[in-house]
Amino acid sequence: MIDPSAALRAGLLGVSKSDKVKSLIENAPVSRGVVSRFVAGEHTTDAVSAADGLISDGRLATIDFLGEDTLDLRQAQATRDAYLELLTALSGRGLTAEGKAEVSLKLSALGMALGADGEKIALEHAQQVCELAATCGTTVTLDMEDYTTTDMTLSVLRDLRVDFPWVGAVLQAYLHRTEADCKDLATAGSRVRLCKGAYKQPESVAYQAAQDVDLSYVRCLKVLMAGAGYPMVASHDPRLIAIASSLAARNHRDEDSFEFQMLYGIRPDEQRRLAAAGHKMRIYIPYGDQWYGYLVRRMAERPANTMFFLRALATKS
Ligand code: FDA
């Protein structure tokens, strides 16, 4: 049976690759308003002040300098430099202490898509960010992009963890392979951010129906919560949050041995409620002007948002 919200989501993620649609969405006045809800701003100072506000309010932060699929070495170097500037600014404000604010990296923004040397270039850039993060007393987590990059991302993770064992990675429950990846990574010191997955992926590698993705998420959570690593439960889904809490209790985990994570601007009341209840609650804060890919994925997650954008596109084209 066709799942209508999954079909809408796939529709928006599919058309978003077109240059015409990209230009339409980037220039539509409505996009700007939506961007300001999900993105902290364009500059380092915007990201630092968003993190400061959340940390003062009892939450934690992980910050993403927006950008992906970089095909230009200078752009990849500029992304690395943006992270170095960010970590310096966060540390100067005392926000990296005890890992309160950390950073999230997309390897495709650091050069992974730059041909045969891409993996090596992304690894070197990530190592430079990790060196400064270590000096600042905080951690780094690798975002996970489309399934064609999963093996390479996990390979870079392994290399980084030789010198920086605290580097974490995202795993996406919609991929068939993820339960096995969770088993591999549920080891002491290993930080795994489990999310549902936000890209359009083929049936051959990924569950398509929302219910199957949720079931996979629960199987993966069981592995992570029972394992020796540090699970990071990245979801806004109330059922999965409740299941994560019960699994943590069943596995005798204390509040410091796992955390919840949500995206900036999504379910802020629930973020505050979980933090007030004594849970570690980290917010993923994106900033920068390359917001297109991120915004489309946030739109695609909600059928109402998707309908709105598809209607706008239909009337303008
Ligand atoms: P679901 O989409 O079912 O949403 C549950 C509820 O949350 C909704 O009913 C709604 O109330 C609210 N909600 C969710 N999305 C919303 C939106 N866009 N607007 C308004 N309300 C919304 N993905 C990926 O592929 N690679 C990655 O590296 C990451 N990284 C990452 C980090 C963190 C910290 C988080 C929280 C998420 C990611 N993701 C990600 C995104 C993830 O894969 C997923 O697409 C979103 O979290 C939405 O899935 P939920 O688990 O929230 O469930």
Coordinates of C-alpha atoms and ligand atoms in Angstrom, one line a residue:
M1 CA 0.0 0.0 0.0
I2 CA 1.3 3.5 -0.8
D3 CA 2.1 5.7 2.2
P4 CA 0.8 9.2 1.1
S5 CA 3.2 11.2 3.4
A6 CA 6.1 9.1 2.3
A7 CA 5.1 9.7 -1.4
L8 CA 4.8 13.4 -0.8
R9 CA 8.2 13.5 1.0
A10 CA 9.8 11.6 -1.8
G11 CA 8.2 14.0 -4.3
L12 CA 9.6 17.1 -2.7
L13 CA 13.1 15.5 -2.2
G14 CA 13.0 14.4 -5.8
V15 CA 12.1 17.7 -7.5
S16 CA 14.4 19.7 -5.2
K17 CA 17.4 18.4 -7.2
S18 CA 16.3 20.5 -10.2
D19 CA 18.1 23.9 -10.7
K20 CA 14.8 25.5 -11.6
V21 CA 13.1 24.4 -8.4
K22 CA 16.2 25.3 -6.4
S23 CA 16.1 28.9 -7.7
L24 CA 12.4 29.1 -7.1
I25 CA 12.6 28.0 -3.5
E26 CA 15.7 30.1 -2.8
N27 CA 14.0 33.2 -4.1
A28 CA 10.5 32.6 -2.8
P29 CA 9.7 35.2 -0.1
V30 CA 8.0 32.5 1.9
S31 CA 11.3 30.6 2.2
R32 CA 13.1 33.3 4.1
G33 CA 10.5 33.2 6.9
V34 CA 10.8 29.4 7.2
V35 CA 14.6 29.6 7.1
S36 CA 14.7 31.9 10.1
R37 CA 12.7 29.4 12.1
F38 CA 15.1 26.5 11.4
V39 CA 18.5 28.3 10.9
A40 CA 20.2 30.4 13.6
G41 CA 21.6 33.0 11.1
E42 CA 24.3 33.5 8.6
H43 CA 27.3 34.3 10.8
T44 CA 29.5 32.7 13.4
T45 CA 28.2 35.2 15.9
D46 CA 24.6 34.1 15.2
A47 CA 25.5 30.4 16.0
V48 CA 27.4 31.4 19.1
S49 CA 24.6 33.4 20.5
A50 CA 22.0 30.7 19.7
A51 CA 24.2 28.2 21.5
D52 CA 24.7 30.6 24.4
G53 CA 20.9 31.1 24.8
L54 CA 20.2 27.4 24.8
I55 CA 23.0 26.5 27.2
S56 CA 21.9 29.3 29.6
D57 CA 18.5 27.6 29.5
G58 CA 19.8 24.2 30.5
R59 CA 20.2 22.6 27.0
L60 CA 23.3 21.6 25.1
A61 CA 24.3 22.4 21.5
T62 CA 25.8 20.8 18.4
I63 CA 26.5 23.3 15.6
D64 CA 26.5 22.7 11.8
F65 CA 28.0 25.2 9.4
L66 CA 25.6 24.7 6.5
G67 CA 26.9 23.3 3.1
E68 CA 27.1 20.0 1.4
D69 CA 28.3 18.3 -1.8
T70 CA 31.2 20.7 -2.2
L71 CA 33.0 20.2 -5.6
D72 CA 35.6 22.9 -5.0
L73 CA 38.7 22.4 -2.8
R74 CA 38.8 26.1 -1.8
Q75 CA 35.2 25.8 -0.6
A76 CA 36.0 22.7 1.4
Q77 CA 39.0 24.6 3.0
A78 CA 36.7 27.5 3.8
T79 CA 34.3 25.2 5.5
R80 CA 37.1 23.8 7.7
D81 CA 38.1 27.4 8.5
A82 CA 34.6 28.3 9.4
Y83 CA 34.6 25.4 12.0
L84 CA 37.9 26.5 13.4
E85 CA 36.6 30.1 13.7
L86 CA 33.4 28.8 15.3
L87 CA 35.2 26.6 17.9
T88 CA 37.6 29.5 18.8
A89 CA 34.6 31.8 19.3
L90 CA 32.6 29.2 21.4
S91 CA 35.6 28.4 23.5
G92 CA 36.3 32.2 24.1
R93 CA 32.8 32.4 25.6
G94 CA 33.3 29.3 27.7
L95 CA 30.7 27.3 25.8
T96 CA 32.8 24.3 24.8
A97 CA 33.6 23.4 28.5
E98 CA 32.4 19.9 29.3
G99 CA 31.3 19.5 25.7
K100 CA 28.3 21.8 26.2
A101 CA 28.6 23.0 22.7
E102 CA 30.1 20.7 20.1
V103 CA 30.2 20.6 16.3
S104 CA 28.6 18.5 13.6
L105 CA 30.4 17.9 10.3
K106 CA 29.1 16.9 6.9
L107 CA 32.1 15.2 5.2
S108 CA 30.8 16.2 1.7
A109 CA 31.2 19.8 2.8
L110 CA 34.8 19.1 3.8
G111 CA 35.7 17.7 0.4
M112 CA 34.6 14.0 0.4
A113 CA 33.0 14.5 -3.1
L114 CA 36.3 15.8 -4.6
G115 CA 37.1 12.7 -6.7
A116 CA 39.6 10.0 -5.9
D117 CA 41.3 12.1 -3.2
G118 CA 38.0 13.1 -1.6
E119 CA 38.1 10.8 1.3
K120 CA 41.7 11.8 2.2
I121 CA 40.9 15.5 1.9
A122 CA 37.8 15.3 4.1
L123 CA 39.7 13.2 6.6
E124 CA 42.5 15.8 6.9
H125 CA 40.0 18.6 7.2
A126 CA 38.0 16.7 9.9
Q127 CA 41.3 15.9 11.7
Q128 CA 42.1 19.6 11.9
V129 CA 38.7 20.4 13.3
C130 CA 39.1 17.5 15.8
E131 CA 42.5 18.8 17.0
L132 CA 41.0 22.2 17.9
A133 CA 37.9 20.6 19.4
A134 CA 40.2 18.5 21.7
T135 CA 42.0 21.6 22.8
C136 CA 38.7 23.3 23.5
G137 CA 37.5 20.3 25.5
T138 CA 34.6 19.3 23.3
T139 CA 33.5 16.7 20.8
V140 CA 32.7 16.3 17.1
T141 CA 30.0 14.3 15.4
L142 CA 29.9 13.3 11.7
D143 CA 26.5 13.8 10.0
M144 CA 25.3 11.0 7.7
E145 CA 24.3 11.9 4.1
D146 CA 22.9 9.8 1.4
Y147 CA 23.5 6.0 1.4
T148 CA 26.3 6.2 -1.3
T149 CA 28.5 7.9 1.3
T150 CA 27.8 5.7 4.4
D151 CA 30.8 3.3 3.9
M152 CA 33.1 6.2 3.3
T153 CA 31.8 8.2 6.3
L154 CA 32.2 5.1 8.6
S155 CA 35.7 4.6 7.3
V156 CA 36.6 8.3 8.1
L157 CA 35.0 7.7 11.5
R158 CA 37.3 4.8 12.2
D159 CA 40.4 6.7 11.1
L160 CA 39.4 9.8 13.2
R161 CA 38.7 7.6 16.3
V162 CA 42.3 6.4 16.4
D163 CA 43.4 9.7 17.7
F164 CA 40.1 11.1 18.8
P165 CA 38.1 8.2 20.3
W166 CA 35.2 10.6 21.2
V167 CA 34.3 11.4 17.6
G168 CA 30.6 10.3 17.1
A169 CA 28.6 9.5 14.0
V170 CA 25.0 9.6 12.8
L171 CA 23.3 6.3 11.8
Q172 CA 20.0 6.4 9.9
A173 CA 17.3 4.0 10.9
Y174 CA 15.7 3.9 7.5
L175 CA 18.7 2.0 6.0
H176 CA 18.4 -1.8 6.1
R177 CA 22.1 -2.0 7.2
T178 CA 21.8 0.2 10.2
E179 CA 20.9 -2.4 12.9
A180 CA 24.2 -4.2 12.0
D181 CA 26.1 -0.8 12.0
C182 CA 24.6 -0.2 15.5
K183 CA 26.0 -3.6 16.7
D184 CA 29.4 -2.7 15.4
L185 CA 29.4 0.7 17.0
A186 CA 27.8 -0.1 20.4
T187 CA 31.2 -0.3 22.1
A188 CA 32.8 1.6 25.0
G189 CA 33.4 5.2 24.2
S190 CA 31.5 5.2 20.9
R191 CA 29.0 8.0 20.4
V192 CA 26.1 7.2 18.0
R193 CA 23.5 9.7 17.0
L194 CA 20.5 7.7 15.9
C195 CA 18.0 9.4 13.5
K196 CA 15.3 8.2 11.1
G197 CA 17.1 9.6 8.0
A198 CA 16.2 12.6 5.8
Y199 CA 17.2 11.8 2.2
K200 CA 15.3 10.1 -0.6
Q201 CA 16.7 6.6 -0.8
P202 CA 15.9 3.6 -3.0
E203 CA 13.8 0.7 -1.8
S204 CA 16.8 -1.6 -2.4
V205 CA 18.6 0.0 0.6
A206 CA 16.0 1.7 2.7
Y207 CA 12.6 1.2 4.3
Q208 CA 10.1 3.5 2.6
A209 CA 7.0 3.3 4.9
A210 CA 7.1 5.5 8.1
Q211 CA 6.0 2.5 10.2
D212 CA 8.9 0.3 9.0
V213 CA 11.4 3.1 9.7
D214 CA 10.0 3.5 13.2
L215 CA 10.3 -0.3 13.8
S216 CA 13.9 -0.2 12.6
Y217 CA 14.5 2.8 14.9
V218 CA 13.3 0.8 17.9
R219 CA 15.5 -2.3 17.0
C220 CA 18.5 0.0 16.6
L221 CA 17.7 1.8 19.9
K222 CA 17.6 -1.6 21.7
V223 CA 21.0 -2.4 20.4
L224 CA 22.5 0.9 21.4
M225 CA 20.9 1.1 24.8
A226 CA 22.0 -2.4 25.7
G227 CA 25.5 -1.8 24.4
A228 CA 28.5 -0.1 26.0
G229 CA 28.5 3.1 23.9
Y230 CA 26.8 6.5 24.3
P231 CA 23.5 6.7 22.5
M232 CA 22.2 10.0 21.2
V233 CA 18.5 9.8 20.5
A234 CA 17.9 12.2 17.7
S235 CA 14.2 12.4 17.2
H236 CA 11.1 14.6 17.8
D237 CA 8.8 11.6 17.8
P238 CA 7.0 11.3 21.2
R239 CA 6.6 7.6 20.9
L240 CA 10.3 7.0 20.2
I241 CA 11.3 9.4 23.0
A242 CA 9.1 7.4 25.4
I243 CA 10.6 4.1 24.2
A244 CA 14.1 5.4 24.5
S245 CA 13.4 6.4 28.2
S246 CA 12.1 3.0 29.0
L247 CA 15.0 1.2 27.3
A248 CA 17.4 3.4 29.2
A249 CA 15.7 2.5 32.5
R250 CA 15.6 -1.2 31.6
N251 CA 19.3 -1.1 30.9
H252 CA 20.1 0.7 34.2
R253 CA 21.5 3.7 32.3
D254 CA 22.0 6.9 34.3
E255 CA 21.1 10.3 32.9
D256 CA 24.7 11.0 31.9
S257 CA 25.1 7.9 29.8
F258 CA 22.8 8.9 26.9
E259 CA 21.1 12.0 25.6
F260 CA 18.2 13.3 23.6
Q261 CA 18.7 15.5 20.6
M262 CA 16.4 17.7 18.5
L263 CA 16.7 20.3 15.7
Y264 CA 16.8 24.0 16.3
G265 CA 13.3 25.4 16.1
I266 CA 11.4 22.1 16.2
R267 CA 9.3 21.2 19.3
P268 CA 11.0 23.7 21.6
D269 CA 8.5 23.1 24.4
E270 CA 9.4 19.4 24.4
Q271 CA 13.1 20.3 24.4
R272 CA 12.6 22.4 27.5
R273 CA 10.4 19.7 29.2
L274 CA 13.0 17.0 28.7
A275 CA 15.8 19.2 30.0
A276 CA 13.8 20.2 33.0
A277 CA 13.1 16.6 33.7
G278 CA 16.9 16.1 34.1
H279 CA 17.7 14.6 30.7
K280 CA 20.6 15.7 28.6
M281 CA 19.0 17.5 25.7
R282 CA 21.2 18.7 22.8
I283 CA 20.0 21.0 20.0
Y284 CA 21.4 20.8 16.5
I285 CA 21.9 24.4 15.4
P286 CA 22.6 25.1 11.7
Y287 CA 23.9 28.4 10.5
G288 CA 25.3 29.9 7.3
D289 CA 23.9 30.9 4.0
Q290 CA 23.9 27.5 2.3
W291 CA 20.5 26.6 3.7
Y292 CA 18.7 25.2 0.7
G293 CA 19.3 21.4 1.1
Y294 CA 18.7 21.6 4.9
L295 CA 15.4 23.6 4.4
V296 CA 14.1 21.2 1.8
R297 CA 14.7 18.2 4.1
R298 CA 12.8 20.0 7.0
M299 CA 10.0 20.8 4.6
A300 CA 9.8 17.2 3.4
E301 CA 9.4 15.9 6.9
R302 CA 5.9 17.3 7.4
P303 CA 3.1 16.6 4.9
A304 CA 1.6 20.0 5.6
N305 CA 4.9 21.7 4.7
T306 CA 5.3 19.5 1.6
M307 CA 1.8 20.3 0.3
F308 CA 2.5 24.0 0.8
F309 CA 5.7 24.0 -1.2
L310 CA 4.3 21.7 -4.0
R311 CA 1.3 24.0 -4.4
A312 CA 3.6 27.1 -4.5
L313 CA 5.7 25.4 -7.2
A314 CA 2.7 24.3 -9.2
T315 CA 1.3 27.8 -9.4
K316 CA 4.6 29.4 -10.3
S317 CA 5.7 27.0 -13.0
Ligands
FDA1 P1 9.1 12.5 12.5 O1 9.6 13.0 11.2 O2 8.1 11.4 12.5 O3 8.6 13.7 13.4 C1 7.9 13.5 14.6 C2 7.3 14.8 15.0 O4 8.3 15.8 15.2 C3 6.3 15.3 14.0 O5 5.0 14.8 14.1 C4 6.4 16.8 14.3 O6 5.6 17.1 15.4 C5 7.8 17.1 14.6 N1 8.6 17.4 13.4 C6 9.6 16.6 12.8 N2 10.1 17.2 11.8 C7 9.5 18.4 11.7 C8 9.7 19.6 10.9 N3 10.6 19.6 9.9 N4 8.9 20.7 11.1 C9 8.1 20.7 12.1 N5 7.9 19.7 13.0 C10 8.6 18.6 12.8 N6 19.1 13.0 9.1 C11 20.0 12.5 8.3 O7 19.7 11.8 7.3 N7 21.4 12.6 8.6 C12 21.8 13.3 9.7 O8 23.0 13.4 9.9 C13 20.8 13.9 10.5 N8 21.2 14.5 11.7 C14 20.2 14.9 12.6 C15 20.6 15.4 13.8 C16 19.6 15.6 14.8 C17 20.1 16.1 16.1 C18 18.3 15.4 14.5 C19 17.2 15.6 15.6 C20 17.9 14.9 13.3 C21 18.8 14.7 12.3 N9 18.5 14.2 11.1 C22 19.5 13.7 10.2 C23 17.1 14.3 10.6 C24 16.3 13.0 10.9 O9 16.8 12.0 10.0 C25 14.8 13.2 10.6 O10 14.6 13.5 9.3 C26 14.1 14.3 11.5 O11 14.6 14.3 12.8 C27 12.6 14.0 11.6 O12 12.4 12.8 12.1 P2 11.8 12.5 13.6 O13 12.5 11.4 14.2 O14 11.8 13.8 14.4 O15 10.3 11.9 13.3

